[in-house]
mmCIF file of C-alpha atoms in Angstrom:
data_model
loop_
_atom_site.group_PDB
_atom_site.id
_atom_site.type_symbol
_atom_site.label_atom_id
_atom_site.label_comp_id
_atom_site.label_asym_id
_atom_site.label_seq_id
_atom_site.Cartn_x
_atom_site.Cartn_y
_atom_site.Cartn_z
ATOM 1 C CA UNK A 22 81.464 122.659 96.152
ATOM 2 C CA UNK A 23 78.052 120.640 96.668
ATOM 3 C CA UNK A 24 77.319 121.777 93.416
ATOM 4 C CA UNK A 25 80.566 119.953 92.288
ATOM 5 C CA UNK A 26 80.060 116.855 93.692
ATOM 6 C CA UNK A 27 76.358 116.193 94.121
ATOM 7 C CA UNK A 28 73.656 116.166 91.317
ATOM 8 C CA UNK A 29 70.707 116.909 94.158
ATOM 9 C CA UNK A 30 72.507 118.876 96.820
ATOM 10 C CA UNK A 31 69.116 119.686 98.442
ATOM 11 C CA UNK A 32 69.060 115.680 99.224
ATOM 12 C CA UNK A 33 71.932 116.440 101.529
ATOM 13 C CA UNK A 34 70.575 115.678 105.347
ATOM 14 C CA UNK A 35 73.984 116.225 107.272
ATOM 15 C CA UNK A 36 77.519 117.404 107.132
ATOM 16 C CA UNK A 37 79.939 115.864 109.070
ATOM 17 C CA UNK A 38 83.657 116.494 110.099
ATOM 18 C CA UNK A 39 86.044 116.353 112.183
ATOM 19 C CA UNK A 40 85.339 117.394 116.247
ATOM 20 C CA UNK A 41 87.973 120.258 115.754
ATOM 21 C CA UNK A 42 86.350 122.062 113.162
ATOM 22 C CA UNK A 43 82.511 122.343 115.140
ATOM 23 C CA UNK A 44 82.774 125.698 115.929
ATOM 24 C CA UNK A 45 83.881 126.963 112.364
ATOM 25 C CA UNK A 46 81.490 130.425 111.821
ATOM 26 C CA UNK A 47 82.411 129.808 107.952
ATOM 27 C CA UNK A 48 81.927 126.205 108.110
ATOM 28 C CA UNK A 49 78.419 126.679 109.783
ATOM 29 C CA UNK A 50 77.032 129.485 107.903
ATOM 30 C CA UNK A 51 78.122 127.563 104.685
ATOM 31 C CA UNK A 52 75.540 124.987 105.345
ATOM 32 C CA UNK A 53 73.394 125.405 107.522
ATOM 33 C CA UNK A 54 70.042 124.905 107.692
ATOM 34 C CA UNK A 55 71.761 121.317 107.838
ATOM 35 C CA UNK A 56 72.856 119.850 111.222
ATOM 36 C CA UNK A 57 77.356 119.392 111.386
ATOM 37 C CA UNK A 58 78.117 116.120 112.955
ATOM 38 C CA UNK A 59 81.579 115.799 114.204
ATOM 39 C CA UNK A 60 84.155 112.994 115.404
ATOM 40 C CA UNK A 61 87.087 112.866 116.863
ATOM 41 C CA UNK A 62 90.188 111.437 115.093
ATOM 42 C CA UNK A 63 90.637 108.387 116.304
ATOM 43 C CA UNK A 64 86.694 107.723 115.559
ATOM 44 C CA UNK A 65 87.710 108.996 111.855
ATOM 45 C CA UNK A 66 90.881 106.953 112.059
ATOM 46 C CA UNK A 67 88.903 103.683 112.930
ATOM 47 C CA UNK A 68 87.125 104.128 109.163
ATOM 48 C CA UNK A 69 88.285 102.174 106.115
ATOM 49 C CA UNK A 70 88.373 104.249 103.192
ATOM 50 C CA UNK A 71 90.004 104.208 99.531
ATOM 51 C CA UNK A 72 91.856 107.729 99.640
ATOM 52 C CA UNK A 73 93.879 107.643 103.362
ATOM 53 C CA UNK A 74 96.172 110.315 103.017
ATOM 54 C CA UNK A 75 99.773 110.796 104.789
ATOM 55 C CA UNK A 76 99.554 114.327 104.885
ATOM 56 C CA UNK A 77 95.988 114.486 106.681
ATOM 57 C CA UNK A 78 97.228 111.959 108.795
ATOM 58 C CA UNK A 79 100.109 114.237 110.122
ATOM 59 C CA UNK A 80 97.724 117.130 109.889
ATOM 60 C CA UNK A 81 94.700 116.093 111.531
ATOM 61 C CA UNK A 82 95.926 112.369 113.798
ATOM 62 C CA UNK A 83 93.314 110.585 111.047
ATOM 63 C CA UNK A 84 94.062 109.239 107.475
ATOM 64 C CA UNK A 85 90.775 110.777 106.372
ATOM 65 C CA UNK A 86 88.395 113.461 107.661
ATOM 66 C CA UNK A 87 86.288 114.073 104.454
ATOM 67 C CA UNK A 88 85.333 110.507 103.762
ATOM 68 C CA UNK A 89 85.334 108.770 107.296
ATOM 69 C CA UNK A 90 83.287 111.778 108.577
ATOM 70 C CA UNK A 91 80.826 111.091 105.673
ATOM 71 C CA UNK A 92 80.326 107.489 105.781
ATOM 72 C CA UNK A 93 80.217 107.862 109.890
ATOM 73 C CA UNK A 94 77.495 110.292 109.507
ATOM 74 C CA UNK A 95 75.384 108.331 107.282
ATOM 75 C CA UNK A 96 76.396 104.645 109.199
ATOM 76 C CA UNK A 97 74.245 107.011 112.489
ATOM 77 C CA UNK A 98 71.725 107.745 110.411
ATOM 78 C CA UNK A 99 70.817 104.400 109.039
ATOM 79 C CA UNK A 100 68.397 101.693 109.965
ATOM 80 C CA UNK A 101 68.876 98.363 110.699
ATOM 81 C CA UNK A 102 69.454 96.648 107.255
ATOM 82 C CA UNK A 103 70.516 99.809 105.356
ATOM 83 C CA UNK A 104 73.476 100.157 103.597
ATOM 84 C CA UNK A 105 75.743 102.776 103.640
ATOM 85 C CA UNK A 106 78.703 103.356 100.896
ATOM 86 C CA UNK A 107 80.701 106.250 99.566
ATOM 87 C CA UNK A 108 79.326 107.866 96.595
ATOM 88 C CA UNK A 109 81.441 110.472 96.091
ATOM 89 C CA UNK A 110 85.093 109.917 96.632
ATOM 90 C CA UNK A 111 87.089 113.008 98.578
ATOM 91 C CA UNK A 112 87.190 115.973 96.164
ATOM 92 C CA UNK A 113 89.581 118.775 97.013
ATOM 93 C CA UNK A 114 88.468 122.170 96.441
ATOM 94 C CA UNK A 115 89.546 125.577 96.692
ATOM 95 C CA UNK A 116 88.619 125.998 100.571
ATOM 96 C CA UNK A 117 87.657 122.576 101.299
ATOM 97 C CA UNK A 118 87.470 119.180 100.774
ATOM 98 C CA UNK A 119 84.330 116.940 100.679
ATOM 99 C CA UNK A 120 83.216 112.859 100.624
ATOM 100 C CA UNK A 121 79.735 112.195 99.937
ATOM 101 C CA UNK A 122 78.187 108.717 101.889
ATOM 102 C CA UNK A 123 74.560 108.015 100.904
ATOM 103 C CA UNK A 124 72.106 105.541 102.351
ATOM 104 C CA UNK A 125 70.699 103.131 100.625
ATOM 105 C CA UNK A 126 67.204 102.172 102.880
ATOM 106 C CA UNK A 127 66.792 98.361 102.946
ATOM 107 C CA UNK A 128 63.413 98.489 100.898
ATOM 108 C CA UNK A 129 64.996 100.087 97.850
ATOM 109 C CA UNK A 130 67.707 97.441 97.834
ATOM 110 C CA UNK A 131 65.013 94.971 97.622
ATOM 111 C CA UNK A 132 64.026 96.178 94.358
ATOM 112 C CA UNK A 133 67.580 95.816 92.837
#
């Protein structure tokens, strides 16, 4: 799936979903070295994103997990000045479904 989505996957610094799926042995294994942040619902729910879905919403008590989850993630790992925005919109695979957020540091938006 990173493959899919991302044309560097080994610029990918975190996963993140949501708090129910932390203990996930596939989920883990699947990308670790890489640290899994998690949130709970509401936390996800709080997130404006493009792609809310109805059927998540019922699912999981959020609109989004794959989206909110990313852009959460990368809003903690920012620095004051950065700016964070979806780059990926949610893509559904087979066994998953990913967002990708990236960070844009404040010097390199400088040079734009």
């Amino acid at each position: 799936m990173l493959t899919r989505v991302l044309d560097r996957p080994e610029g990918v610094v975190a996963f993140a979903s949501i708090d129910r799926r932390a203990g996930e042995p596939g989920l883990l294994a699947a990308i670790a070295p890489a640290p899994l942040r998690t949130y709970p619902a509401a936390a996800l729910d709080a997130v404006a994103v493009p792609g809310p879905s109805d059927r998540v919403a019922e699912a999981t008590g959020t609109g989004s997990v794959a989206e909110a989850a990313a852009l959460l993630a990368a809003g903690e790992l920012a620095g004051p000045g950065d700016e964070v925005r979806l780059r990926v919109a949610k893509t559904v695979g087979e066994r998953c479904t990913a967002a990708v957020a990236e960070l844009i540091p404040r010097t390199a938006q400088s040079r734009n």
